[in-house]
Amino acid sequence: MDVWFLLTVVSASLFLAVGKRRSEMTLLTGAGIEAKQLRSTLVHYTPELLGAYTSMFANTTWLTYALFSFLHPPFTAEGKVLKLFSLLPRTLLVDKWLMATVPVVIFGVMRYMQLIYEKNEG
């Protein structure tokens, strides 16, 4: 398991958790309910702090994914089934194809931030 992939998973999960926490706080204050009535941990957060956390984990999510896609270990075909990959053209086996998915990850992070901030649907 690659360390950059593990860091991507950790930062993405923290990004999702902070986004849900911020959305929950926004919905509760919008409904006129005190945060400590439903969840006592919400008292310890301010909207500015959750916004900073969201921004920080959003950036680390796509940056660590980009580092994973640029620096991932090379694919080696081992075993009978995986030997079929050797029949593919060499251009399809180049390790750099994963880099093309970085814009998709950035779009996903941006879309989730739009859901958090504009639609309050963390």
PDB file of C-alpha atoms in Angstrom:
ATOM      1  CA  MET A   1       0.000   0.000   0.000  1.00  0.00           C
ATOM      2  CA  ASP A   2       1.416   3.349  -1.033  1.00  0.00           C
ATOM      3  CA  VAL A   3       1.846   6.018   1.645  1.00  0.00           C
ATOM      4  CA  TRP A   4       0.413   8.724  -0.615  1.00  0.00           C
ATOM      5  CA  PHE A   5      -2.729   6.681  -1.154  1.00  0.00           C
ATOM      6  CA  LEU A   6      -3.131   6.210   2.597  1.00  0.00           C
ATOM      7  CA  LEU A   7      -2.705   9.946   3.157  1.00  0.00           C
ATOM      8  CA  THR A   8      -5.313  10.569   0.455  1.00  0.00           C
ATOM      9  CA  VAL A   9      -7.795   8.280   2.200  1.00  0.00           C
ATOM     10  CA  VAL A  10      -7.160   9.905   5.588  1.00  0.00           C
ATOM     11  CA  SER A  11      -7.443  13.466   4.300  1.00  0.00           C
ATOM     12  CA  ALA A  12     -10.539  12.661   2.211  1.00  0.00           C
ATOM     13  CA  SER A  13     -12.263  11.089   5.204  1.00  0.00           C
ATOM     14  CA  LEU A  14     -11.405  14.096   7.381  1.00  0.00           C
ATOM     15  CA  PHE A  15     -12.653  16.391   4.613  1.00  0.00           C
ATOM     16  CA  LEU A  16     -15.974  14.552   4.477  1.00  0.00           C
ATOM     17  CA  ALA A  17     -16.299  14.487   8.272  1.00  0.00           C
ATOM     18  CA  VAL A  18     -15.612  18.203   8.679  1.00  0.00           C
ATOM     19  CA  GLY A  19     -18.008  18.973   5.837  1.00  0.00           C
ATOM     20  CA  LYS A  20     -20.753  16.979   7.508  1.00  0.00           C
ATOM     21  CA  ARG A  21     -20.029  18.663  10.835  1.00  0.00           C
ATOM     22  CA  ARG A  22     -20.214  22.115   9.256  1.00  0.00           C
ATOM     23  CA  SER A  23     -23.421  21.266   7.431  1.00  0.00           C
ATOM     24  CA  GLU A  24     -24.954  19.940  10.627  1.00  0.00           C
ATOM     25  CA  MET A  25     -24.025  23.108  12.505  1.00  0.00           C
ATOM     26  CA  THR A  26     -25.437  25.308   9.737  1.00  0.00           C
ATOM     27  CA  LEU A  27     -28.716  23.406   9.611  1.00  0.00           C
ATOM     28  CA  LEU A  28     -29.146  23.513  13.380  1.00  0.00           C
ATOM     29  CA  THR A  29     -28.484  27.234  13.657  1.00  0.00           C
ATOM     30  CA  GLY A  30     -30.769  27.868  10.680  1.00  0.00           C
ATOM     31  CA  ALA A  31     -33.578  25.982  12.421  1.00  0.00           C
ATOM     32  CA  GLY A  32     -33.044  27.943  15.629  1.00  0.00           C
ATOM     33  CA  ILE A  33     -31.871  24.921  17.614  1.00  0.00           C
ATOM     34  CA  GLU A  34     -28.886  25.239  19.909  1.00  0.00           C
ATOM     35  CA  ALA A  35     -26.050  22.973  18.833  1.00  0.00           C
ATOM     36  CA  LYS A  36     -25.369  21.671  22.327  1.00  0.00           C
ATOM     37  CA  GLN A  37     -28.916  20.295  22.595  1.00  0.00           C
ATOM     38  CA  LEU A  38     -28.288  17.632  19.965  1.00  0.00           C
ATOM     39  CA  ARG A  39     -24.525  17.212  19.937  1.00  0.00           C
ATOM     40  CA  SER A  40     -22.332  18.556  22.696  1.00  0.00           C
ATOM     41  CA  THR A  41     -19.180  18.552  20.560  1.00  0.00           C
ATOM     42  CA  LEU A  42     -20.585  21.218  18.220  1.00  0.00           C
ATOM     43  CA  VAL A  43     -20.101  23.802  20.970  1.00  0.00           C
ATOM     44  CA  HIS A  44     -16.330  23.566  20.507  1.00  0.00           C
ATOM     45  CA  TYR A  45     -16.431  24.619  16.835  1.00  0.00           C
ATOM     46  CA  THR A  46     -16.981  27.976  15.193  1.00  0.00           C
ATOM     47  CA  PRO A  47     -18.046  28.322  11.558  1.00  0.00           C
ATOM     48  CA  GLU A  48     -14.708  29.993  10.783  1.00  0.00           C
ATOM     49  CA  LEU A  49     -12.750  27.102  12.275  1.00  0.00           C
ATOM     50  CA  LEU A  50     -14.774  24.527  10.350  1.00  0.00           C
ATOM     51  CA  GLY A  51     -14.297  26.577   7.179  1.00  0.00           C
ATOM     52  CA  ALA A  52     -10.538  26.570   7.721  1.00  0.00           C
ATOM     53  CA  TYR A  53     -10.556  22.820   8.372  1.00  0.00           C
ATOM     54  CA  THR A  54     -12.641  22.235   5.253  1.00  0.00           C
ATOM     55  CA  SER A  55     -10.249  24.248   3.123  1.00  0.00           C
ATOM     56  CA  MET A  56      -7.199  22.559   4.632  1.00  0.00           C
ATOM     57  CA  PHE A  57      -8.472  19.007   4.159  1.00  0.00           C
ATOM     58  CA  ALA A  58      -9.825  19.771   0.672  1.00  0.00           C
ATOM     59  CA  ASN A  59      -6.362  20.895  -0.389  1.00  0.00           C
ATOM     60  CA  THR A  60      -4.576  17.959   1.215  1.00  0.00           C
ATOM     61  CA  THR A  61      -7.031  15.546  -0.400  1.00  0.00           C
ATOM     62  CA  TRP A  62      -6.310  16.516  -3.976  1.00  0.00           C
ATOM     63  CA  LEU A  63      -2.623  17.245  -3.374  1.00  0.00           C
ATOM     64  CA  THR A  64      -1.929  13.847  -1.829  1.00  0.00           C
ATOM     65  CA  TYR A  65      -3.940  12.200  -4.616  1.00  0.00           C
ATOM     66  CA  ALA A  66      -1.864  14.076  -7.193  1.00  0.00           C
ATOM     67  CA  LEU A  67       1.325  12.926  -5.486  1.00  0.00           C
ATOM     68  CA  PHE A  68      -0.026   9.373  -5.418  1.00  0.00           C
ATOM     69  CA  SER A  69      -0.841   9.471  -9.117  1.00  0.00           C
ATOM     70  CA  PHE A  70       2.563  10.903 -10.037  1.00  0.00           C
ATOM     71  CA  LEU A  71       4.639   8.732  -7.706  1.00  0.00           C
ATOM     72  CA  HIS A  72       2.730   5.445  -7.468  1.00  0.00           C
ATOM     73  CA  PRO A  73       4.753   2.238  -7.688  1.00  0.00           C
ATOM     74  CA  PRO A  74       4.997   0.639 -11.142  1.00  0.00           C
ATOM     75  CA  PHE A  75       2.490  -2.020 -12.105  1.00  0.00           C
ATOM     76  CA  THR A  76       3.967  -5.480 -12.560  1.00  0.00           C
ATOM     77  CA  ALA A  77       1.928  -8.236 -14.149  1.00  0.00           C
ATOM     78  CA  GLU A  78       2.281 -11.364 -12.026  1.00  0.00           C
ATOM     79  CA  GLY A  79       0.159 -14.475 -12.152  1.00  0.00           C
ATOM     80  CA  LYS A  80      -1.638 -16.148 -15.024  1.00  0.00           C
ATOM     81  CA  VAL A  81      -4.564 -13.756 -15.282  1.00  0.00           C
ATOM     82  CA  LEU A  82      -2.467 -10.623 -15.015  1.00  0.00           C
ATOM     83  CA  LYS A  83      -0.153 -11.867 -17.777  1.00  0.00           C
ATOM     84  CA  LEU A  84      -2.982 -10.922 -20.154  1.00  0.00           C
ATOM     85  CA  PHE A  85      -2.057  -7.295 -19.515  1.00  0.00           C
ATOM     86  CA  SER A  86       1.198  -7.927 -21.344  1.00  0.00           C
ATOM     87  CA  LEU A  87      -0.838  -8.360 -24.537  1.00  0.00           C
ATOM     88  CA  LEU A  88      -2.062  -4.763 -24.354  1.00  0.00           C
ATOM     89  CA  PRO A  89      -0.232  -2.084 -26.313  1.00  0.00           C
ATOM     90  CA  ARG A  90       2.682  -0.531 -24.408  1.00  0.00           C
ATOM     91  CA  THR A  91       0.996   2.890 -24.373  1.00  0.00           C
ATOM     92  CA  LEU A  92      -1.818   1.531 -22.228  1.00  0.00           C
ATOM     93  CA  LEU A  93       0.639   0.127 -19.718  1.00  0.00           C
ATOM     94  CA  VAL A  94       2.479   3.405 -19.134  1.00  0.00           C
ATOM     95  CA  ASP A  95       2.368   4.337 -15.457  1.00  0.00           C
ATOM     96  CA  LYS A  96       1.408   7.947 -16.143  1.00  0.00           C
ATOM     97  CA  TRP A  97      -2.235   7.314 -17.128  1.00  0.00           C
ATOM     98  CA  LEU A  98      -3.342   7.758 -13.526  1.00  0.00           C
ATOM     99  CA  MET A  99      -2.349  11.430 -13.749  1.00  0.00           C
ATOM    100  CA  ALA A 100      -5.310  12.024 -16.040  1.00  0.00           C
ATOM    101  CA  THR A 101      -7.669  11.402 -13.115  1.00  0.00           C
ATOM    102  CA  VAL A 102      -6.344  14.317 -11.023  1.00  0.00           C
ATOM    103  CA  PRO A 103      -8.786  16.853 -12.589  1.00  0.00           C
ATOM    104  CA  VAL A 104     -11.661  14.485 -11.793  1.00  0.00           C
ATOM    105  CA  VAL A 105     -10.618  14.401  -8.127  1.00  0.00           C
ATOM    106  CA  ILE A 106     -10.284  18.196  -8.053  1.00  0.00           C
ATOM    107  CA  PHE A 107     -13.767  18.505  -9.559  1.00  0.00           C
ATOM    108  CA  GLY A 108     -15.142  16.102  -6.926  1.00  0.00           C
ATOM    109  CA  VAL A 109     -13.600  18.139  -4.112  1.00  0.00           C
ATOM    110  CA  MET A 110     -14.969  21.360  -5.605  1.00  0.00           C
ATOM    111  CA  ARG A 111     -18.429  19.835  -6.005  1.00  0.00           C
ATOM    112  CA  TYR A 112     -18.515  18.674  -2.386  1.00  0.00           C
ATOM    113  CA  MET A 113     -17.435  22.132  -1.238  1.00  0.00           C
ATOM    114  CA  GLN A 114     -20.287  23.589  -3.290  1.00  0.00           C
ATOM    115  CA  LEU A 115     -22.705  21.234  -1.553  1.00  0.00           C
ATOM    116  CA  ILE A 116     -21.321  22.247   1.843  1.00  0.00           C
ATOM    117  CA  TYR A 117     -21.295  26.016   1.370  1.00  0.00           C
ATOM    118  CA  GLU A 118     -24.131  26.743  -1.045  1.00  0.00           C
ATOM    119  CA  LYS A 119     -26.685  24.019  -0.456  1.00  0.00           C
ATOM    120  CA  ASN A 120     -25.841  23.062   3.151  1.00  0.00           C
ATOM    121  CA  GLU A 121     -25.902  19.390   2.151  1.00  0.00           C
ATOM    122  CA  GLY A 122     -22.717  18.063   3.719  1.00  0.00           C
TER     123      GLY A 122
END
